[in-house]
Coordinates of C-alpha atoms in Angstrom, one line a residue:
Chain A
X25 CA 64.5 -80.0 -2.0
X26 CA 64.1 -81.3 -5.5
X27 CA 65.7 -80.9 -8.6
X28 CA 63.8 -80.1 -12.0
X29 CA 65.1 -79.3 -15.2
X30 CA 62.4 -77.3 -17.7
X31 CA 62.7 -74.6 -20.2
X32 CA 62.4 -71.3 -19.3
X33 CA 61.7 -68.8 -22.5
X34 CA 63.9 -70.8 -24.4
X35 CA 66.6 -71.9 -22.5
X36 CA 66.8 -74.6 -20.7
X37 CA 67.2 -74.2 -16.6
X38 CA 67.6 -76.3 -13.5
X39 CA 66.9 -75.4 -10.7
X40 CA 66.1 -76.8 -6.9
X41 CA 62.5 -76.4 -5.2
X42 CA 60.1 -77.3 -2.1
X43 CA 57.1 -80.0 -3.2
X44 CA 55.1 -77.5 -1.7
X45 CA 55.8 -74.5 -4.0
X46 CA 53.8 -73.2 -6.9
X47 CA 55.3 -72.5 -10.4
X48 CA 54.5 -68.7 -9.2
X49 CA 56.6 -69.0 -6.7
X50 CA 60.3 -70.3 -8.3
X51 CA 59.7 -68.0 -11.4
X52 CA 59.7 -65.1 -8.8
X53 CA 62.3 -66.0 -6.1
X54 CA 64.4 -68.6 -7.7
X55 CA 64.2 -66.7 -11.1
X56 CA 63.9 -63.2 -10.4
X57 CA 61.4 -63.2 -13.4
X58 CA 58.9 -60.5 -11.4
X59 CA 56.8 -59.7 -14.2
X60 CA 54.4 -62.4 -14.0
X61 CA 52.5 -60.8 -11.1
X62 CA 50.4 -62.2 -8.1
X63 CA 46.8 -61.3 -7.8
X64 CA 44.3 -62.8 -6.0
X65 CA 46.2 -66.3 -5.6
X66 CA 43.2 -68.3 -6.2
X67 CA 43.1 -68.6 -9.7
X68 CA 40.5 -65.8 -10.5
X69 CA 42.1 -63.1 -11.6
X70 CA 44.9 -64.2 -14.5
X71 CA 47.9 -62.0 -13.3
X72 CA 49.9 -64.8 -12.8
X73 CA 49.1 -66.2 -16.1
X74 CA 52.1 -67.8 -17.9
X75 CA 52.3 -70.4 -20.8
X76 CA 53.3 -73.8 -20.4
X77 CA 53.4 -76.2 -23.4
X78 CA 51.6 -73.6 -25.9
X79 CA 48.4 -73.6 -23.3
X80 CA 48.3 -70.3 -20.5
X81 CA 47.6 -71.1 -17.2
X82 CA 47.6 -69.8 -13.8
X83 CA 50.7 -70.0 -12.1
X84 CA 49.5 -69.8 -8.7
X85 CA 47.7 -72.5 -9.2
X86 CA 50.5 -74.8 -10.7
X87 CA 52.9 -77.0 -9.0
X88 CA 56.7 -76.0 -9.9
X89 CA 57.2 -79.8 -9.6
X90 CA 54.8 -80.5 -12.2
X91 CA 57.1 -78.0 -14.4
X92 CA 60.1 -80.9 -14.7
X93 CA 60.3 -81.1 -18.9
X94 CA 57.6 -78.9 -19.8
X95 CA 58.2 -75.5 -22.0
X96 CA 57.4 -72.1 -19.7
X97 CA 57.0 -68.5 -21.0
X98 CA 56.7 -65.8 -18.8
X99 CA 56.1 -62.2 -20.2
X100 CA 59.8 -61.6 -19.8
X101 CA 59.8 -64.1 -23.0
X102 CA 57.5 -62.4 -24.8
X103 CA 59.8 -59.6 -26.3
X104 CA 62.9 -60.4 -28.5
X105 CA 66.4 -59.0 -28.5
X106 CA 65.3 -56.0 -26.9
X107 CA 62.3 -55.9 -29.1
X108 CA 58.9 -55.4 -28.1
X109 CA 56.4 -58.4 -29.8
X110 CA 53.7 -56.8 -31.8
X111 CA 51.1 -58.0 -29.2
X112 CA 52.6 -55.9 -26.2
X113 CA 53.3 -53.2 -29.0
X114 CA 49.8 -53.3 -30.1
X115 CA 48.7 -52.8 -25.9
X116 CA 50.9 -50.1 -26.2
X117 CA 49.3 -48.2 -28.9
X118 CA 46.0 -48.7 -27.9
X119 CA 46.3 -47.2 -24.3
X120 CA 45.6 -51.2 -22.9
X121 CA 48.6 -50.2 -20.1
X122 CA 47.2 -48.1 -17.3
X123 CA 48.5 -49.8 -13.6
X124 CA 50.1 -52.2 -15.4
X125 CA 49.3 -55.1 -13.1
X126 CA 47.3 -57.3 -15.2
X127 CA 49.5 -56.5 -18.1
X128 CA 51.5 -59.4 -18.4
X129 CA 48.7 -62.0 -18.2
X130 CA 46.7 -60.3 -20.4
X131 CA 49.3 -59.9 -23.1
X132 CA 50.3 -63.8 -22.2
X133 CA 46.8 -65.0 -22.9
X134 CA 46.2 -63.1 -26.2
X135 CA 49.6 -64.8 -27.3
X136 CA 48.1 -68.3 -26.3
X137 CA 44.6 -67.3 -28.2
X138 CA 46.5 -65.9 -31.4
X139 CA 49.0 -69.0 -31.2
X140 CA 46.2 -71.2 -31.1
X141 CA 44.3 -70.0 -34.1
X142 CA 48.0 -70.1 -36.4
X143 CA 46.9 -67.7 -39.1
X144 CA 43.3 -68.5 -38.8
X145 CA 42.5 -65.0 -38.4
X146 CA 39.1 -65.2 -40.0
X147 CA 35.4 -64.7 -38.3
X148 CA 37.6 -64.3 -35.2
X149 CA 34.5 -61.6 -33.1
X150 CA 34.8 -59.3 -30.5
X151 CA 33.4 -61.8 -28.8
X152 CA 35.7 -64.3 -29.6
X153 CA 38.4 -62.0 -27.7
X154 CA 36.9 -61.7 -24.6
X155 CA 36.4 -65.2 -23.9
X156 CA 39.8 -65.5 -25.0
X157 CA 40.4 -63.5 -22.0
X158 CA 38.2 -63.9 -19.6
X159 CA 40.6 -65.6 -17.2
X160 CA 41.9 -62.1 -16.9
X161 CA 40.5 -59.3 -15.0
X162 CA 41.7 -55.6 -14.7
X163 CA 40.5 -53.0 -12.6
X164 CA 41.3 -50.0 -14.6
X165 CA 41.6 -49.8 -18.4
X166 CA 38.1 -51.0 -18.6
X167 CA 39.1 -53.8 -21.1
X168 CA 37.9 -52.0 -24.4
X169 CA 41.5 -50.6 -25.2
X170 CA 42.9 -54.5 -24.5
X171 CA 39.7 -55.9 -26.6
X172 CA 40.5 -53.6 -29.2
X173 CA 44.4 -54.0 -29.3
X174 CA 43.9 -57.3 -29.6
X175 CA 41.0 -57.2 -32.6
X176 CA 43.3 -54.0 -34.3
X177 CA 46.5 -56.7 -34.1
X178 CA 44.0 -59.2 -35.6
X179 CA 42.9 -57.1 -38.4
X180 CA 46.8 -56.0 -39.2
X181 CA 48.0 -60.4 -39.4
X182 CA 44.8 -60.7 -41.5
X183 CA 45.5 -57.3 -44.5
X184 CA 49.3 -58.4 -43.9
X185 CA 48.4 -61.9 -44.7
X186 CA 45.8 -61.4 -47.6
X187 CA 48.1 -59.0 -49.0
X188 CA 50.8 -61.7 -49.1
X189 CA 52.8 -59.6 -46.8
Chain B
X2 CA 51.2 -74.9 3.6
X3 CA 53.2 -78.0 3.9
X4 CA 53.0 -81.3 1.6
X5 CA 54.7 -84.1 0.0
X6 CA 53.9 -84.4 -4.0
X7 CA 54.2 -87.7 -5.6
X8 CA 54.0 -88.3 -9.5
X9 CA 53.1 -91.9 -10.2
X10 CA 53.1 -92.8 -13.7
X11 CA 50.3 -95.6 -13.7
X12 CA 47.7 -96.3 -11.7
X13 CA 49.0 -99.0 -9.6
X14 CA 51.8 -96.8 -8.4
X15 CA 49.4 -94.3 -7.2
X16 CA 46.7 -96.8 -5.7
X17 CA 49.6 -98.3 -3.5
X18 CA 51.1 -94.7 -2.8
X19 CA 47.5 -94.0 -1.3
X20 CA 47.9 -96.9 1.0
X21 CA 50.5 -95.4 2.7
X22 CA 48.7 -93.2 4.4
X23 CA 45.4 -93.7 3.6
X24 CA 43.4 -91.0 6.0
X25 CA 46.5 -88.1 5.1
X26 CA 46.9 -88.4 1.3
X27 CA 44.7 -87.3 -1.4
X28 CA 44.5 -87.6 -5.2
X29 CA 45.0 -84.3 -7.6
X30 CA 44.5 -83.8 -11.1
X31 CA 44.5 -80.8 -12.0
X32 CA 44.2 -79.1 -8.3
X33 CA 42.1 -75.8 -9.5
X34 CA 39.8 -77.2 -6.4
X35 CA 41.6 -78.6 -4.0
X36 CA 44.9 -76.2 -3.9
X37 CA 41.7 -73.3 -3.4
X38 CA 40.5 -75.6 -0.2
X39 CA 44.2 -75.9 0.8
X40 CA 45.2 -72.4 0.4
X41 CA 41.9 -70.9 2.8
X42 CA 43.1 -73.7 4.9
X43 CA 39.5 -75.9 4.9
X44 CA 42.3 -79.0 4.0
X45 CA 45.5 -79.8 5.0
X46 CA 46.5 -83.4 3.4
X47 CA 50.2 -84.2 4.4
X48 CA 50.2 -85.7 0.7
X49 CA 49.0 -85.2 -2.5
X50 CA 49.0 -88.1 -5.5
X51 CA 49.2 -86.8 -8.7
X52 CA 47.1 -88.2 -11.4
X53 CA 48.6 -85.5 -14.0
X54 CA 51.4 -87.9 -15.8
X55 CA 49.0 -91.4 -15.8
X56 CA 49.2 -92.0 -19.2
X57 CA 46.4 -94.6 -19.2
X58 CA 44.0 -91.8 -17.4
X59 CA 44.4 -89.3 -20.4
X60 CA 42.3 -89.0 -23.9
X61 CA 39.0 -89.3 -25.5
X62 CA 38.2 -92.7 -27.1
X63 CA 35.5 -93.9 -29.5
X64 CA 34.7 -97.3 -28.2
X65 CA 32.0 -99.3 -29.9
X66 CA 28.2 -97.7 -28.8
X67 CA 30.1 -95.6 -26.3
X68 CA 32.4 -92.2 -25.9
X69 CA 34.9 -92.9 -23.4
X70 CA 36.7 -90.0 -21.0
X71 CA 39.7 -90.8 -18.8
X72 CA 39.1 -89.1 -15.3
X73 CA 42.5 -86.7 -15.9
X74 CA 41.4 -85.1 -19.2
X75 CA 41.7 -81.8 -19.2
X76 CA 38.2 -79.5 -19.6
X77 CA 39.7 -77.7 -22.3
X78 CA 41.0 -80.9 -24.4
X79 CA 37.3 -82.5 -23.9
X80 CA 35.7 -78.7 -24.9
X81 CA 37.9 -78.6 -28.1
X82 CA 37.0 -82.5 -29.1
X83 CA 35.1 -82.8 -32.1
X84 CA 33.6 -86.3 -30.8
X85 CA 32.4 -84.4 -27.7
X86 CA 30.9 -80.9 -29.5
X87 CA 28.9 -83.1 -31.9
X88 CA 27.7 -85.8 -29.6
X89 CA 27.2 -84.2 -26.5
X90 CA 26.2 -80.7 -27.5
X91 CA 25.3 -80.1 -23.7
X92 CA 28.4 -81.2 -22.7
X93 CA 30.1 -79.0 -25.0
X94 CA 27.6 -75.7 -23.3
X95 CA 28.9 -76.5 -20.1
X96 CA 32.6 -76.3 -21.0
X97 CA 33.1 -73.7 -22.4
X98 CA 31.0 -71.6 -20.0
X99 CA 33.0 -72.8 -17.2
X100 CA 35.8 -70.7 -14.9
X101 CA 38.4 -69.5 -17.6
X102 CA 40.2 -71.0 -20.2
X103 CA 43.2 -70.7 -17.8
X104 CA 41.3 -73.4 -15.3
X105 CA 40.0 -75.4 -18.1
X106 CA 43.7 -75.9 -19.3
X107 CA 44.5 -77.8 -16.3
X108 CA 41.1 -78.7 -14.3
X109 CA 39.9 -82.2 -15.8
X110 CA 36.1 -84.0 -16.2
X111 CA 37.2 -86.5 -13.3
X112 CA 38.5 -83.5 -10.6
X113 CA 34.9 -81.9 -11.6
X114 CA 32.7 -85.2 -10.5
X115 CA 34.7 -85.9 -7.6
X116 CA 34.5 -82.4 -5.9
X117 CA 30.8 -83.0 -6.3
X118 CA 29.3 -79.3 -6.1
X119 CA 26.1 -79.2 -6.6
X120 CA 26.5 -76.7 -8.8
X121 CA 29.2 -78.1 -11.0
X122 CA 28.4 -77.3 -14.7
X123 CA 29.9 -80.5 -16.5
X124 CA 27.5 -82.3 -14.0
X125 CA 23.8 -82.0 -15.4
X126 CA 24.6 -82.5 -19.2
X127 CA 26.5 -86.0 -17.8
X128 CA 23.4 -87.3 -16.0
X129 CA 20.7 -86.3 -18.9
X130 CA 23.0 -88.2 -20.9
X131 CA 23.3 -91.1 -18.4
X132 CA 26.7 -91.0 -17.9
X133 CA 28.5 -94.3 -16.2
X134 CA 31.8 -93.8 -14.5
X135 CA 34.2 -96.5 -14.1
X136 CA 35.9 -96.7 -10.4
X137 CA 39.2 -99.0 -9.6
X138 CA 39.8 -100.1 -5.9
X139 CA 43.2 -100.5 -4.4
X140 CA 42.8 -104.2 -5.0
X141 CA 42.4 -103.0 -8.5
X142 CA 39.2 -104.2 -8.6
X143 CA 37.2 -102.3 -11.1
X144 CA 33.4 -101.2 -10.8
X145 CA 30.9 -99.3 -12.9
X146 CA 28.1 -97.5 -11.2
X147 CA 25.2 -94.7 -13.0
X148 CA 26.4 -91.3 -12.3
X149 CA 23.4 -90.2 -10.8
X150 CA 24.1 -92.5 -7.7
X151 CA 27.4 -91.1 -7.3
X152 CA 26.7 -88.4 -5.6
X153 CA 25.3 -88.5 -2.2
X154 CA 25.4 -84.6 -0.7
X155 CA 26.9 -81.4 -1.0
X156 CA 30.5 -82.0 -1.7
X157 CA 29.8 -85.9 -0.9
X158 CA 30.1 -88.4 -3.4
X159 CA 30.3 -92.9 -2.9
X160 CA 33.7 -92.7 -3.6
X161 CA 36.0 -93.9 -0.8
X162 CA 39.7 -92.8 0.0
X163 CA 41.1 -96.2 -1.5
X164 CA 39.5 -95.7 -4.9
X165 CA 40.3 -93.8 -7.9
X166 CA 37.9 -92.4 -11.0
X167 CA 39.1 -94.0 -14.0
X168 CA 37.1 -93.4 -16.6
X169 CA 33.2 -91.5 -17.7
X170 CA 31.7 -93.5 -20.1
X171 CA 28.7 -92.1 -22.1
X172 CA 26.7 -93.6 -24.7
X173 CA 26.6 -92.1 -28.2
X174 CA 23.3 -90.4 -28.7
X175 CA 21.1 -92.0 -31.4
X176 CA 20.5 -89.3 -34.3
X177 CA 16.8 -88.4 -33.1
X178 CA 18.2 -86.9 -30.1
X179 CA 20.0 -83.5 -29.1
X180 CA 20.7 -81.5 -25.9
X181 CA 21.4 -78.3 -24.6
X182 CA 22.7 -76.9 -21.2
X183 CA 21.2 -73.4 -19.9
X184 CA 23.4 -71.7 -17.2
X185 CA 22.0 -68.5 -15.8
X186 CA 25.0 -66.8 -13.9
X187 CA 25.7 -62.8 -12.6
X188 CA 28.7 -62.6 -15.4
X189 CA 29.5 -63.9 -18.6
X190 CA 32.5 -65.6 -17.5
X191 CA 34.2 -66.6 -14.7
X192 CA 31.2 -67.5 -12.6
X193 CA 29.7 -70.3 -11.1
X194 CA 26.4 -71.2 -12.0
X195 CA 23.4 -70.0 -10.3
X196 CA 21.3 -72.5 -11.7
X197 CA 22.2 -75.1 -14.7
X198 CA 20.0 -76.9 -16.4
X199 CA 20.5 -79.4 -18.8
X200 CA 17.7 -81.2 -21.5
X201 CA 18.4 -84.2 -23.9
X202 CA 15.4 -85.0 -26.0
X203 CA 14.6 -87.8 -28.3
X204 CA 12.2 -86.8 -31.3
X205 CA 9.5 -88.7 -33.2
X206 CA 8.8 -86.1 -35.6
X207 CA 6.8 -83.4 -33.3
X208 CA 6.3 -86.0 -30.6
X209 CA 9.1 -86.1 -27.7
X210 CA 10.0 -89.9 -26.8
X211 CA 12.3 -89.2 -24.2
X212 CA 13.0 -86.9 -22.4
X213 CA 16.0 -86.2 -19.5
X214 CA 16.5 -82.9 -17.7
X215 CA 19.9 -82.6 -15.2
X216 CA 19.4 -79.3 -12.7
X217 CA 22.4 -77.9 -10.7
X218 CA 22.3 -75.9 -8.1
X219 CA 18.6 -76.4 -6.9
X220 CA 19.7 -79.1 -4.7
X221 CA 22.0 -80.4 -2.3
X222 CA 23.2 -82.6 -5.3
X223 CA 22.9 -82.3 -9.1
X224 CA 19.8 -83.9 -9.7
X225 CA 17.5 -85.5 -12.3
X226 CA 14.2 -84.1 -12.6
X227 CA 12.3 -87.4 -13.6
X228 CA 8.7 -85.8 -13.2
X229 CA 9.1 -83.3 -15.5
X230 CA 10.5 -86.0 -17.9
X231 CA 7.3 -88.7 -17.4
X232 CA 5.4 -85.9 -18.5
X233 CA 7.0 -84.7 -21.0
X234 CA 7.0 -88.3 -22.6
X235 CA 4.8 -88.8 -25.6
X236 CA 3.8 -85.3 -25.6
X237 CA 3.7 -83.4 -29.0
X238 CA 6.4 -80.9 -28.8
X239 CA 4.8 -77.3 -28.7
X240 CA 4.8 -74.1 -26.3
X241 CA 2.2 -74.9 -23.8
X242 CA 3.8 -78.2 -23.0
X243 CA 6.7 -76.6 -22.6
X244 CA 5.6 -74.2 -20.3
X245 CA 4.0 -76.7 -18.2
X246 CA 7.4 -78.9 -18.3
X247 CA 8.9 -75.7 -16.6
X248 CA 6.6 -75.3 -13.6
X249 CA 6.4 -78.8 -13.1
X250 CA 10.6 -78.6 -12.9
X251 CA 10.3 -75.5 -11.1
X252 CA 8.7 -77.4 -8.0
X253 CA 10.7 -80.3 -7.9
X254 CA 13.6 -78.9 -7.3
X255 CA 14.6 -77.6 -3.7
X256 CA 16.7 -74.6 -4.4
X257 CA 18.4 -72.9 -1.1
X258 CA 18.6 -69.4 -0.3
X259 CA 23.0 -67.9 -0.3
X260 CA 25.1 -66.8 -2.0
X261 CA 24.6 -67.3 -5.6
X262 CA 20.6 -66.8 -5.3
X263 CA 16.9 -66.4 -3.8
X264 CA 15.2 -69.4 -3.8
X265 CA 12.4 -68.9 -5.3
X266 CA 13.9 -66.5 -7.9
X267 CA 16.1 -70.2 -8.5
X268 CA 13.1 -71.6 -8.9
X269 CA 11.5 -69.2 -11.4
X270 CA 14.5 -69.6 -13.4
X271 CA 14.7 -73.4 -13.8
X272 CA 11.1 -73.2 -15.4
X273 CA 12.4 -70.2 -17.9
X274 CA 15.7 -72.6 -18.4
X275 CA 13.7 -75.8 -18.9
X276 CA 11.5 -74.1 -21.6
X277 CA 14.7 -72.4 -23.6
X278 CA 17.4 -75.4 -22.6
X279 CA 14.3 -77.7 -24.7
X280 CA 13.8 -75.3 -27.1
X281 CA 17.7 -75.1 -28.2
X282 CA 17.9 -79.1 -28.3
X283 CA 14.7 -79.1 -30.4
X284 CA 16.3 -76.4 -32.6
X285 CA 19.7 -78.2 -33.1
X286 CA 17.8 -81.3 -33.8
X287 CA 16.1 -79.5 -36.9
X288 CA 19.4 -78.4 -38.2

């Protein structure tokens, strides 16, 4: 067993691990954080995506014992004091939630795309979107309600900020 | 699934960490290869050597004619490099049409090379571009060998278990030369390539000094395709020679029949790849 200190959707944790684990694994059992979801293990589907240090990733895929200083959010970090972010409120309103299974890592990666771009909401395509997401598959929604929650939240930052909302 | 992780901080720690059990222990970056191979249980290495938090294998550096890439940079870091999109355009192709931007976060340039696929996308833009990669020996002992002689068969490469990739070093392109890297696959993401092929051309006006194609996937290594280069030298750039480019490509290759493809439908499409993968660096060179 090991010891590693990180921070886990802003607070900082400790907490004791195998070598041999994944970052999947101790945000699951050790953390009882069960929203970040295992797919296909293998780093294909996205469903364990979580964000470490601003860039989303595949947790299967990580070693927890790379995790020791590093920044994690899980989609239980996503929403504030009870408060639904306007990403997984935009999901909501677009029917993007069917199963619910590659929820998470979907929303998780469109908050690592829109992060990345810090207000640069302009020329952003459709296409820019999907390879934003690509690393995330889902079996029943189809992806045009995600494509388009995430281009209708795009368009809403862009008015809000041309208005000088 | 049972291993011991080590996290050296330079690369003298993890060269002597290696020696301890030479045959058992293996170096990871950024593991989006090897913990696949581990978890379908084709490898089992007792320990695994961490290349993640060497400082001195990290970053993109502009050194005198040439570009220099330490082995553990990230795909994604060398994808969103402005020294990379503009000087190795076919480079850039490659990246950003590789796995997901999940993998590219954490795979690196150096995990890419050593897992050797034939059919590694990052692999045919380095060889047209005549990539060097710098290799360091547990008596650190450092050599530099072409890229091209790297590789020795599917999944096989000259590297031994007491060596490490350091460093790819690529010279900057002169300004009468661009490149472009085709990859035909069944998706638009998430998929490996079927068949890649990469072109760098050097222009005299309409006449094509130089010329270097890089296939993937239509051998049991990446390859060069030097015929297809000695006649495209000193042609006059135009359809025709083009098209003749493509079916001389097409049979010097030696494409397989499985799971990605047909071989001769691999074959058809190098010549179609050659022809547009030309066209594009011709294109970008006009711009």
């Amino acid at each position: 067993m090991k010891k590693i200190s990180f921070r886990l959707n802003g607070e900082s944790v400790e907490c004791y691990i195998e070598e041999n684990q994944f970052l999947i694994d101790i945000l699951r059992d050790n953390f009882q954080l069960t929203g970040t979801k295992e797919g296909c293990g293998m780093g294909e589907c996205g469903a364990c995506t979580v964000i470490v240090d601003k860039l989303n990733i595949n947790s299967c895929l990580y070693p927890a014992i790379e995790i020791e200083g590093k920044d994690v959010t899980t989609i239980e970090g996503v929403a504030k004091n009870g408060q639904l972010s306007e990403i997984q409120r935009a999901f909501l309103e677009n029917g993007a939630v069917q199963c619910g299974f590659c929820t998470p890592g979907m929303v998780l990666s469109t908050k690592a795309f829109i992060d990345e771009l810090s207000d640069n909401y302009k020329n952003i395509s459709k296409d820019d979107i999907k390879k934003a997401l690509s690393g995330n598959i889902c079996r029943c929604t189809g992806y045009l309600q995600i494509i388009e929650s995430v281009k209708n939240l795009i368009e809403k930052r862009n008015s809000a900020i041309q208005t000088g909302d | 699934m049972k291993f011991r992780y080590f996290k050296p901080l330079t690369i003298e720690e993890a060269l002597t960490l290696k020696k301890v059990d030479t045959e058992n222990s293996l170096f990871i970056a950024g593991g989006t290869d090897i913990f696949l191979l581990m978890k379908k249980g084709i490898i089992a290495p007792k320990t695994l050597i961490s290349l993640r938090n060497i400082k001195d294998l990290y970053g993109i550096y502009d050194v005198g004619n040439n570009i220099v890439i330490k082995s553990s940079t990230p795909l994604r870091d060398i994808e969103l490099s402005p020294i990379v999109r503009c000087n190795f355009p076919a480079l850039y192709d490659a990246l950003i049409r590789m796995a997901s931007i999940q993998i590219r976060n954490v795979g690196t340039l150096g995990g890419n090379i050593c897992n050797a696929s034939p059919a590694a996308d990052t692999l045919s833009p380095l060889l047209v571009y005549e990539a060097k990669i710098k290799i360091i020996d547990n008596t650190l002992k450092e050599s530099i060998l072409d890229l091209k002689d790297f590789f020795i068969g599917p999944k096989k490469t000259l590297l031994n278990q007491e060596q490490l990739l350091t460093e790819i070093i690529i010279k900057k392109p002169s300004p009468t030369t661009s490149s472009a890297y085709y990859k035909f696959m069944k998706r638009g993401a998430m998929d490996l390539a079927n068949v890649g092929v990469a072109v760098n051309l050097n222009l005299n006006g309409e006449i094509i000094t130089d010329a270097k194609i890089g296939l993937t996937t239509v051998a049991p290594t990446p390859i060069r395709a030097f015929k297809t280069e000695n006649f495209l030298k000193d042609k006059i750039f135009s359809e025709e020679i083009l098209y003749q480019a493509g079916e001389i490509a097409k049979d010097e290759c030696s494409p397989i029949t499985d799971i990605r493809g047909i071989d001769w439908h691999k074959r058809k499409v190098v010549a179609v790849y050659v022809r547009r993968a030309s066209l594009e660096a011709f294109r970008r060179l006009r711009k």
